[in-house]
CSV table of C-alpha atoms in Angstrom, one decimal:
chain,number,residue,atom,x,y,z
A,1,UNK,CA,119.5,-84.6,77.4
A,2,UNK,CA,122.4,-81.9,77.5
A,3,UNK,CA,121.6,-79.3,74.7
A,4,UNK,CA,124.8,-76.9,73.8
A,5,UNK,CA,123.7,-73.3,75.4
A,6,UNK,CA,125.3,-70.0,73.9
A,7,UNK,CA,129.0,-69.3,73.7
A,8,UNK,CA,130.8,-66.6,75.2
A,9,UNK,CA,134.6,-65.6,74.9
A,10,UNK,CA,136.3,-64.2,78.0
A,11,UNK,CA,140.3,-62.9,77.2
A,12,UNK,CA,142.5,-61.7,79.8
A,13,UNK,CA,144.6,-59.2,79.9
A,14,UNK,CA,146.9,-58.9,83.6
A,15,UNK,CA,148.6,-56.0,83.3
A,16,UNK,CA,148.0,-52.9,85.5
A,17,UNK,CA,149.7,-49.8,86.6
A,18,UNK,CA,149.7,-51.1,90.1
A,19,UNK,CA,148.3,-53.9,92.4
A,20,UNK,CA,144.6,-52.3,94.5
A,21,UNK,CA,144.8,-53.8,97.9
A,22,UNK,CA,141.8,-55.3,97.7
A,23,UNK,CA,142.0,-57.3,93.8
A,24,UNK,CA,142.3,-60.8,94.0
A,25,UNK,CA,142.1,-60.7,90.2
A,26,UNK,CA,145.1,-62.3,88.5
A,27,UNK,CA,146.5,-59.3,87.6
A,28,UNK,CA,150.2,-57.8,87.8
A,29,UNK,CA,151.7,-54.5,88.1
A,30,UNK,CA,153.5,-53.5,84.7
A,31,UNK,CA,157.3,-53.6,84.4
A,32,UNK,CA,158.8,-52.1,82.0
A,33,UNK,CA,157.2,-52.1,78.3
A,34,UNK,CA,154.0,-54.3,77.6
A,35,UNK,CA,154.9,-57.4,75.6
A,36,UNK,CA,151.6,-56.5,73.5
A,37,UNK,CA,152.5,-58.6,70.2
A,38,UNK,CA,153.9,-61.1,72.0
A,39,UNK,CA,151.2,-61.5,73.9
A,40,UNK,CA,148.8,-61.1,71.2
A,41,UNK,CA,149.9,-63.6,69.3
A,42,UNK,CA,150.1,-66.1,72.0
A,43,UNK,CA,145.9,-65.4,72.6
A,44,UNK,CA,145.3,-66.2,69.2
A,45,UNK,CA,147.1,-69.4,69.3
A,46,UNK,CA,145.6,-70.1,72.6
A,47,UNK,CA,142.0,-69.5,70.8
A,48,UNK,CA,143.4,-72.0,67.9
A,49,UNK,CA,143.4,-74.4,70.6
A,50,UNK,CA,140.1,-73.6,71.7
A,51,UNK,CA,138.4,-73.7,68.4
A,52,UNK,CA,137.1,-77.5,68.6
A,53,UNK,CA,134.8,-76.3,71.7
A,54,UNK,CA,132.6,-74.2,69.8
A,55,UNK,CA,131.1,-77.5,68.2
A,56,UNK,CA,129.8,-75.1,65.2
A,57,UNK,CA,128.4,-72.2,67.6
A,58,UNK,CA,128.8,-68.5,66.7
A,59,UNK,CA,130.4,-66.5,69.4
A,60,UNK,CA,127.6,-64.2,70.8
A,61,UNK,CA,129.5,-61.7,73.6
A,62,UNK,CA,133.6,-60.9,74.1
A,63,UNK,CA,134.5,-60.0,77.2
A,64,UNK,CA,137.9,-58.4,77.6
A,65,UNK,CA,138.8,-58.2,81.2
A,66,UNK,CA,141.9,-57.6,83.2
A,67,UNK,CA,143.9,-56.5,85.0
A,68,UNK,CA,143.3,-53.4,82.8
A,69,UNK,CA,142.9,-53.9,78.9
A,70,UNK,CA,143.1,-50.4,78.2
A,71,UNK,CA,146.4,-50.3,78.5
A,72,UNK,CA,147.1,-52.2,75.7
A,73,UNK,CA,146.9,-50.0,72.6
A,74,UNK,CA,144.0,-49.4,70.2
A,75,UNK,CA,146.2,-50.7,67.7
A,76,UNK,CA,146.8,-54.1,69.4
A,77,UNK,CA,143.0,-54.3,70.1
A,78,UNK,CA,142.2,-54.0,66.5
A,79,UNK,CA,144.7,-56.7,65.8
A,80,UNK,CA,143.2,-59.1,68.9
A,81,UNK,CA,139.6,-58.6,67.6
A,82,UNK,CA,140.5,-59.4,63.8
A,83,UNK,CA,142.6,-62.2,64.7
A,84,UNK,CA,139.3,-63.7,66.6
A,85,UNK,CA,137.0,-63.3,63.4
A,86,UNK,CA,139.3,-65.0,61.4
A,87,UNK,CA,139.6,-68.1,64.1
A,88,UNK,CA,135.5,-68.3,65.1
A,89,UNK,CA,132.0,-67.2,64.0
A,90,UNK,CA,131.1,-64.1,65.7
A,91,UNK,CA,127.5,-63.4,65.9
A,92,UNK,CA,126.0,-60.5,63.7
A,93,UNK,CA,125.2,-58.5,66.9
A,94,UNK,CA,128.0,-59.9,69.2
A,95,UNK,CA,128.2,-57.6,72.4
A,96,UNK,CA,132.3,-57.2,72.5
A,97,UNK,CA,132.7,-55.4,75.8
A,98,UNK,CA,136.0,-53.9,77.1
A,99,UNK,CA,137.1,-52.7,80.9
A,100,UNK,CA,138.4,-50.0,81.0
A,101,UNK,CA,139.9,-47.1,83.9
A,102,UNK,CA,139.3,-43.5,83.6
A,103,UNK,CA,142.6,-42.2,83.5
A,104,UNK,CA,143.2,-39.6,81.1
A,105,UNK,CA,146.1,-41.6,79.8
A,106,UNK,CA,143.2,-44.2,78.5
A,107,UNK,CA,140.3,-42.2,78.0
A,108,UNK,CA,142.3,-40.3,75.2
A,109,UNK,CA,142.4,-44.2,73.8
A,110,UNK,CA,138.1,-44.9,73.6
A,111,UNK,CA,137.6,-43.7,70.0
A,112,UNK,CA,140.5,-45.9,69.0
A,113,UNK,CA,138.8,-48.7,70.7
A,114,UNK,CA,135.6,-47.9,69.4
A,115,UNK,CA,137.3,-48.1,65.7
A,116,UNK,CA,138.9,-51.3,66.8
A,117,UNK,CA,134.9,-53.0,67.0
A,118,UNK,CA,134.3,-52.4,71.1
A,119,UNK,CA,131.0,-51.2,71.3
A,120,UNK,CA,130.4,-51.5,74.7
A,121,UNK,CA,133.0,-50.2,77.6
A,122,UNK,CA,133.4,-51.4,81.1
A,123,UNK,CA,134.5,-48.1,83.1
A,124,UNK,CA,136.3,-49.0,86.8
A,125,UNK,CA,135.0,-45.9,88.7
A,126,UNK,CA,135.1,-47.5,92.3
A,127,UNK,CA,134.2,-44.4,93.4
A,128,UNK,CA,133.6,-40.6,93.0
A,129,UNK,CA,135.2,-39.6,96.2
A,130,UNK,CA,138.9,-39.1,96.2
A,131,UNK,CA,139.6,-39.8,100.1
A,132,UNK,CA,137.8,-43.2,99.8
A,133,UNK,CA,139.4,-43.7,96.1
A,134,UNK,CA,142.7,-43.1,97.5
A,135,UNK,CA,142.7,-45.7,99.9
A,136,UNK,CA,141.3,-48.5,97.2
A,137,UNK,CA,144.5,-47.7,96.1
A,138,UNK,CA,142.8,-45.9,92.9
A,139,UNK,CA,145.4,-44.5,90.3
A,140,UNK,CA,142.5,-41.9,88.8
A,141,UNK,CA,140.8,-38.8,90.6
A,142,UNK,CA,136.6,-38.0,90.6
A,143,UNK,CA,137.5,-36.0,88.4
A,144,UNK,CA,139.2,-37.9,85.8
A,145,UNK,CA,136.3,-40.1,86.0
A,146,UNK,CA,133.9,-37.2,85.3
A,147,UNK,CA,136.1,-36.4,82.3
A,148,UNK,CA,135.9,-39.8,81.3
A,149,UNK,CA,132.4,-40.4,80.8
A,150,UNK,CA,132.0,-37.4,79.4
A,151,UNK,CA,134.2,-38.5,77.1
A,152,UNK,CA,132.2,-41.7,76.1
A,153,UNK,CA,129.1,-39.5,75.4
A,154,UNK,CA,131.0,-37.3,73.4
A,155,UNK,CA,132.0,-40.4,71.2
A,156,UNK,CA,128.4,-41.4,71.0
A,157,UNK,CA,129.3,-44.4,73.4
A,158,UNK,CA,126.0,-45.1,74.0
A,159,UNK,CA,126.3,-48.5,75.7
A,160,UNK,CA,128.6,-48.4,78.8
A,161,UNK,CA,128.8,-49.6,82.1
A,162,UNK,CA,129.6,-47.9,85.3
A,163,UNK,CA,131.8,-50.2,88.1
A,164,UNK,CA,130.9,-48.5,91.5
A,165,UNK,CA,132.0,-50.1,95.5
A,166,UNK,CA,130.2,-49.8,98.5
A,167,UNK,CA,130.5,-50.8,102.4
A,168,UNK,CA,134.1,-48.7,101.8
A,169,UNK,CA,137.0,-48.2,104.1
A,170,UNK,CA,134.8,-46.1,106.9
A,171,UNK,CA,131.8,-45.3,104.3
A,172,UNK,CA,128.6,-43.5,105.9
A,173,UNK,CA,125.3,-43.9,104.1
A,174,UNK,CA,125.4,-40.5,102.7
A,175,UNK,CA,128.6,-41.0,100.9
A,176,UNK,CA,127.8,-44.5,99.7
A,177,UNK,CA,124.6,-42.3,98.2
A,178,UNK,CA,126.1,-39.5,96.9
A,179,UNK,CA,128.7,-41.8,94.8
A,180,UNK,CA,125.2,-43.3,93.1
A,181,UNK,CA,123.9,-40.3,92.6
A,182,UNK,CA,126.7,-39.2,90.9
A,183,UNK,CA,126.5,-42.3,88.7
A,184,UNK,CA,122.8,-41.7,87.6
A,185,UNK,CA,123.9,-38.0,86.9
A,186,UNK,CA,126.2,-39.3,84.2
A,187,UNK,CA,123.6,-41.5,82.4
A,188,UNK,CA,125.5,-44.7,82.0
A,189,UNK,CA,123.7,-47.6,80.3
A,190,UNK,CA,124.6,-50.4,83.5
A,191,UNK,CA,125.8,-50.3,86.7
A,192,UNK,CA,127.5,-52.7,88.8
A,193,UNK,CA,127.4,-52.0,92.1
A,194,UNK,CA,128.3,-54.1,94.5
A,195,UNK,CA,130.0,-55.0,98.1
A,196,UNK,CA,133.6,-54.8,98.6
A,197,UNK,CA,134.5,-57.8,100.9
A,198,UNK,CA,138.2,-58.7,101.6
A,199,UNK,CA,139.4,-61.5,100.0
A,200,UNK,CA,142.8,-63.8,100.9
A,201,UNK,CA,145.6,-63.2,99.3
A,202,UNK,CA,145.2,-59.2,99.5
A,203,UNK,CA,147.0,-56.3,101.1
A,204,UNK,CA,143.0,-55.7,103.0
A,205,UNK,CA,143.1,-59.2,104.1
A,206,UNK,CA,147.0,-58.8,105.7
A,207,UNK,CA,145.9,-55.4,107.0
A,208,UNK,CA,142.1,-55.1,107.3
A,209,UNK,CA,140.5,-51.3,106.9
A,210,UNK,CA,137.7,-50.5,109.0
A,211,UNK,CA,135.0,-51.7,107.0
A,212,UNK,CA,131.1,-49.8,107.9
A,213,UNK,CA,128.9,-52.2,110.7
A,214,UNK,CA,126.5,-54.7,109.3
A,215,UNK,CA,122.9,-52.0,109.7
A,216,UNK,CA,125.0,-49.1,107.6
A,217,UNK,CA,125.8,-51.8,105.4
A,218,UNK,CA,122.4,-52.4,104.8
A,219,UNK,CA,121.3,-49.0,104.9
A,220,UNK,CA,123.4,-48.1,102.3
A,221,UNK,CA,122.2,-51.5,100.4
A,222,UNK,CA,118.6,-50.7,101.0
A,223,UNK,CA,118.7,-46.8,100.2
A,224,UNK,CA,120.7,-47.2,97.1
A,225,UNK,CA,118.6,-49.9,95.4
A,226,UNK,CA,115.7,-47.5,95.6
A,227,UNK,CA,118.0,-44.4,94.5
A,228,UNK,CA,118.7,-46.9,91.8
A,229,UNK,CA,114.9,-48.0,90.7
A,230,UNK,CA,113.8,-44.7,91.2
A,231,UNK,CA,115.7,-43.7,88.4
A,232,UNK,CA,115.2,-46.1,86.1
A,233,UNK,CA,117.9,-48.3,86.6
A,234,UNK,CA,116.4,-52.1,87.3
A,235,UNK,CA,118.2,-54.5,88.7
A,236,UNK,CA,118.4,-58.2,87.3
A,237,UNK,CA,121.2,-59.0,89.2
A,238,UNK,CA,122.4,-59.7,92.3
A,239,UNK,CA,125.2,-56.3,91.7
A,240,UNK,CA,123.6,-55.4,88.4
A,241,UNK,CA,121.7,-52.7,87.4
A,242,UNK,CA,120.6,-51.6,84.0
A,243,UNK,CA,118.4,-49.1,82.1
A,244,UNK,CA,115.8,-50.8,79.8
A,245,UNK,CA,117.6,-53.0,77.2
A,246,UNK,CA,121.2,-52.7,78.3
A,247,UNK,CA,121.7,-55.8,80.3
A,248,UNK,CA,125.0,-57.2,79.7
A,249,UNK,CA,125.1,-59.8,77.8
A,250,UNK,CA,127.5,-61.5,78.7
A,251,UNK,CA,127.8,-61.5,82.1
A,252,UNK,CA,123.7,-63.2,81.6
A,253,UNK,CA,125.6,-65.5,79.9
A,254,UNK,CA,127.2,-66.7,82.9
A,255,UNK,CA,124.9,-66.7,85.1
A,256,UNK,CA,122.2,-68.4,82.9
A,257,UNK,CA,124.8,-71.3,82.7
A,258,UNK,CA,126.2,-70.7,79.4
A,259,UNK,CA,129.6,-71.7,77.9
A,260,UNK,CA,132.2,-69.8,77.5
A,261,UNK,CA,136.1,-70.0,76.4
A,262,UNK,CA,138.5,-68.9,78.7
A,263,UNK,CA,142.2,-67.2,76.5
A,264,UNK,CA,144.6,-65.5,78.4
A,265,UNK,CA,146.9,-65.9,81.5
A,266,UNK,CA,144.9,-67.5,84.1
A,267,UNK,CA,141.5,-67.4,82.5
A,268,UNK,CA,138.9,-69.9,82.9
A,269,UNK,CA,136.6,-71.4,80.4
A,270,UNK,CA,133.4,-73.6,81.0
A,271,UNK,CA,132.2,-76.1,77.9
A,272,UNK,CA,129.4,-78.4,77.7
A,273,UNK,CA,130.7,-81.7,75.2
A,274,UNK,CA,127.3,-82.7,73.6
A,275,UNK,CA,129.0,-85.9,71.8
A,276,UNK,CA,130.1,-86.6,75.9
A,277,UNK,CA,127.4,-85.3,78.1
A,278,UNK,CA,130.0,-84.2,79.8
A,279,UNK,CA,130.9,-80.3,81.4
A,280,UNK,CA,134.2,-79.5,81.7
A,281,UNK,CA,136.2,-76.4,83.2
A,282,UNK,CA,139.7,-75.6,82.3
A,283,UNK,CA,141.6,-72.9,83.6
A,284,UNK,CA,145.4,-71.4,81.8
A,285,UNK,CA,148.5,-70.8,83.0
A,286,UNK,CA,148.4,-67.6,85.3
A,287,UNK,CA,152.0,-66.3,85.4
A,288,UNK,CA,152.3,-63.7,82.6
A,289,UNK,CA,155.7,-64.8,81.9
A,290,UNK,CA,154.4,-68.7,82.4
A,291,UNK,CA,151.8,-67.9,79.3
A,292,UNK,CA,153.8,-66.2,77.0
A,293,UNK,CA,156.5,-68.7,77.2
A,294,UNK,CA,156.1,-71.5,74.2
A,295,UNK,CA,158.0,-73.9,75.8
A,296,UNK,CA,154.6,-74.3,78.4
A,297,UNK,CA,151.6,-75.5,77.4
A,298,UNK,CA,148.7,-72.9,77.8
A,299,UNK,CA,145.9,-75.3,79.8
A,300,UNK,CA,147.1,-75.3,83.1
A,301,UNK,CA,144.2,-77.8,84.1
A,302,UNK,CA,140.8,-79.1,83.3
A,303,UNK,CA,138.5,-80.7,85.5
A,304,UNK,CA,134.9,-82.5,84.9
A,305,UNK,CA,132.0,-80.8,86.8
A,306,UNK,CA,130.6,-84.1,88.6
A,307,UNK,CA,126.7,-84.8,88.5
A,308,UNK,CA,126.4,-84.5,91.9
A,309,UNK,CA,127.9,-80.9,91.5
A,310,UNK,CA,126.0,-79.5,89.1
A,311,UNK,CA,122.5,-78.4,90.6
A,312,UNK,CA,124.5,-76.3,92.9
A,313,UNK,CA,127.0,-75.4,90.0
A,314,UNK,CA,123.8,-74.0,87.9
A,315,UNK,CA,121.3,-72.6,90.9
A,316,UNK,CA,124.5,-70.7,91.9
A,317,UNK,CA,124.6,-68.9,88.6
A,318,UNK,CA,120.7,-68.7,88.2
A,319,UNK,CA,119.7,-67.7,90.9
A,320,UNK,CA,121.7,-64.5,91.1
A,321,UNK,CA,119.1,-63.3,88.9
A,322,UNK,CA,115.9,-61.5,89.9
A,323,UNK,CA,113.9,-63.2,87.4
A,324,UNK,CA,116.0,-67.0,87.8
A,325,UNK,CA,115.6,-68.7,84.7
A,326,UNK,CA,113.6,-71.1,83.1
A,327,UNK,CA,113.1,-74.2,84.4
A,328,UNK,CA,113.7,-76.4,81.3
A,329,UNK,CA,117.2,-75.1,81.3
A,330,UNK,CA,118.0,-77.1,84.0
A,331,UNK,CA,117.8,-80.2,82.0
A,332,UNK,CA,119.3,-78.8,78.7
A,333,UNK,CA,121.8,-77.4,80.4
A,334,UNK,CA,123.2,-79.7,82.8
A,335,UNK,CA,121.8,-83.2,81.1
A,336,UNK,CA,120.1,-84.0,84.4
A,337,UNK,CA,116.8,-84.9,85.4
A,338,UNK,CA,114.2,-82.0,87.1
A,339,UNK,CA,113.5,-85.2,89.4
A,340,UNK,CA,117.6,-84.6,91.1
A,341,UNK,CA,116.5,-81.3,92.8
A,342,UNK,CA,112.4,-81.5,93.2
A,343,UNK,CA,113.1,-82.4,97.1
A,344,UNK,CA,115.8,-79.0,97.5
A,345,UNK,CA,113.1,-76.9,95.6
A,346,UNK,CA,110.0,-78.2,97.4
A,347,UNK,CA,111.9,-76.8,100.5
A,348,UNK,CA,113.1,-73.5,99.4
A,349,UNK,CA,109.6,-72.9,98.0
A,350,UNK,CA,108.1,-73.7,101.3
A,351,UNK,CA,110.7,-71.5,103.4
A,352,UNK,CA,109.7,-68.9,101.3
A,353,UNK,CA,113.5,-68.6,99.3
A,354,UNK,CA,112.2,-69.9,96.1
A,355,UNK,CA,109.0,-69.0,94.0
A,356,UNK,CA,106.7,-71.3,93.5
A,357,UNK,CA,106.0,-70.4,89.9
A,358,UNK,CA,106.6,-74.0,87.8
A,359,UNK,CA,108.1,-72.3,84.4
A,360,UNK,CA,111.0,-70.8,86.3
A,361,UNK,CA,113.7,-71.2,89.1
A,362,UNK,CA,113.5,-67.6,90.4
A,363,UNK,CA,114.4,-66.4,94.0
A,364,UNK,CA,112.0,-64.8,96.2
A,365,UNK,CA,112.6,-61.3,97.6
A,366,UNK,CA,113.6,-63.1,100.4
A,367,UNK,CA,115.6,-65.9,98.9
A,368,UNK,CA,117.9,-62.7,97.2
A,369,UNK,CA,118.2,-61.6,100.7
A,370,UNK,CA,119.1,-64.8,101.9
A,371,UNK,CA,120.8,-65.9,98.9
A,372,UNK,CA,123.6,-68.5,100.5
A,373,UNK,CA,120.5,-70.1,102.6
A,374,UNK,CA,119.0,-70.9,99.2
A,375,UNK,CA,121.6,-72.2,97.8
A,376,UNK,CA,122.9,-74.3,100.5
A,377,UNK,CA,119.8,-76.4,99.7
A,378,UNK,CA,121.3,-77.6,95.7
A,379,UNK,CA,124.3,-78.6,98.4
């Protein structure tokens, strides 16, 4: 039987000072002044409408995302988060993380957001070299982002994370390194470091860079993930890595199948209907202009996630994570029967992908190689 997991709250903010030619993120280069009350205003109503999807849950982790929030000011932060206290329960201890970039024009804005009740900041670093930082099409300098982090100590931000690229524009292993090893230096709580790929709909995917060859890919993949463990920065996560205790939250949320509303211009939300059985994604209008105008209704769709979707739906999620998840969560979180998927794990136990370890769905060292094999089995 379905059994309501935890409930997340993603809000999107699409504003940035210019478009990165490889973001496929719904976000939009600012023109002119930021409509911040306007908008605002229009993300609390939008969470008015979301309200009856929290079925009586608190809110455990807030997740504001972009674009980049931090331009937004700390004074229209404060008013977002106290707007959202007064609409839902918020959980004693709820994780309420914030990207930000390192530009000096934001970093002078951290306390401020701090004050505001973000007590955990998402820092877009990309990289510390300014050649390769350039050509993401990167706004802030290595040493801005030095100055930033510094910045967050100096605050007493003790719980932030550190956004870092590799397999960049013409990348050799010892730069893809030294960019980690800068990373640790700074003692960040979390780092997500991950692949850039080129996506459709991008300036790299109209004009493709010379991306590094598959082995120095993998060099830099295998070399770093030791760099990484070596200094005490475990991974649990597919592109995450985090000292002891400072896992994100949220993000687990996700990929442990949680819920989670979805406010803002194109955002997405995920909710499991326990009166219905049913799951159900719906996704908001993405325009900025679109959103903010009343006349429109916010939901731009909503769309029923199909039994026959779900155990790739869920392993998808799950088993991005080093330690998968427990089994039972299959049924209480997709109402389905452990009978629906015994032939697909019986295979990727037997090809080595999957574990064999009854409690818990968990991928093999192999299986996180060959994640997309694995998954192709929940097909």
């Amino acid at each position: 039987m379905l059994q309501l997991p935890p409930l997340s709250l993603y809000i999107h903010i699409p504003w940035c000072v210019r478009k990165c030619p490889y973001c496929d993120f719904n976000s939009h280069a600012v023109r002119g002044e930021l409509p911040e009350q306007e908008y605002v205003a229009r993300l609390l109503e939008d969470l008015e409408q979301e309200q009856v999807a929290a079925q009586g849950r608190e809110i455990t982790s807030i997740f504001i995302g972009g674009g980049t929030p931090s331009l937004f000011s700390e004074q229209a932060i404060d008013q977002l988060l106290c707007g959202i206290a007064r609409r839902v329960t918020l959980a004693d201890d709820c994780e309420v993380t914030m990207e930000a970039n390192p530009g000096t024009f934001e970093a002078e804005r951290f306390a401020g957001f701090r004050q505001a009740g973000v007590n955990r900041l998402s820092v877009g670093i990309q990289s510390f070299d300014d050649d390769k930082l350039q050509r993401l099409g990167r706004i802030h300098s290595s040493r801005d982002a030095i100055a930033a982090v510094e910045k967050l100590h100096q605050l007493g931000f003790d719980n932030f994370n550190l956004d870092l690229m590799h397999g960049l524009p013409e990348q050799t292993l010892q730069q893809g390194l030294a960019d980690l090893r800068q990373a640790i230096a700074l003692q960040p709580a979390h780092i997500s470091w991950y692949q850039l790929t080129i996506e459709p709909n991008t300036e790299y995917y109209s004009r493709p860079p010379q991306l590094p060859e598959d082995e120095a890919l993998w060099a830099i993949q295998e070399e770093g993930h030791e760099l990484l463990q070596a200094a005490g920065y475990g991974q649990y996560e597919t592109s995450a890595y985090a000292q002891a205790g400072r896992r994100a939250r949220h993000n687990l949320n996700y990929w442990q199948f949680g819920d989670y509303l979805g406010i803002g211009a194109g955002a997405h939300g995920k909710v499991s209907w326990q009166a219905t059985g049913q799951i159900v994604r719906r996704w908001k209008t993405r325009m900025p202009q679109h959103y903010l105008d009343r006349s429109r209704l916010l939901v731009a769709g909503e769309q029923q996630v199909e039994a026959d979707e779900l155990p790739f739906e869920f392993m998808m999620n799950a088993l991005r994570l080093v330690d998968g998840v427990p089994s039972a969560w299959f049924e209480q979180r997709t109402g389905l029967t452990k009978a629906r998927i015994d032939d697909a794990v019986r295979l990727g136990q037997d090809r080595g992908l999957l574990d064999r370890n009854e409690d818990a769905f968990r991928p093999t060292a192999l299986g996180q190689r060959y994640l997309n094999d694995l998954l192709e089995l929940f097909l």
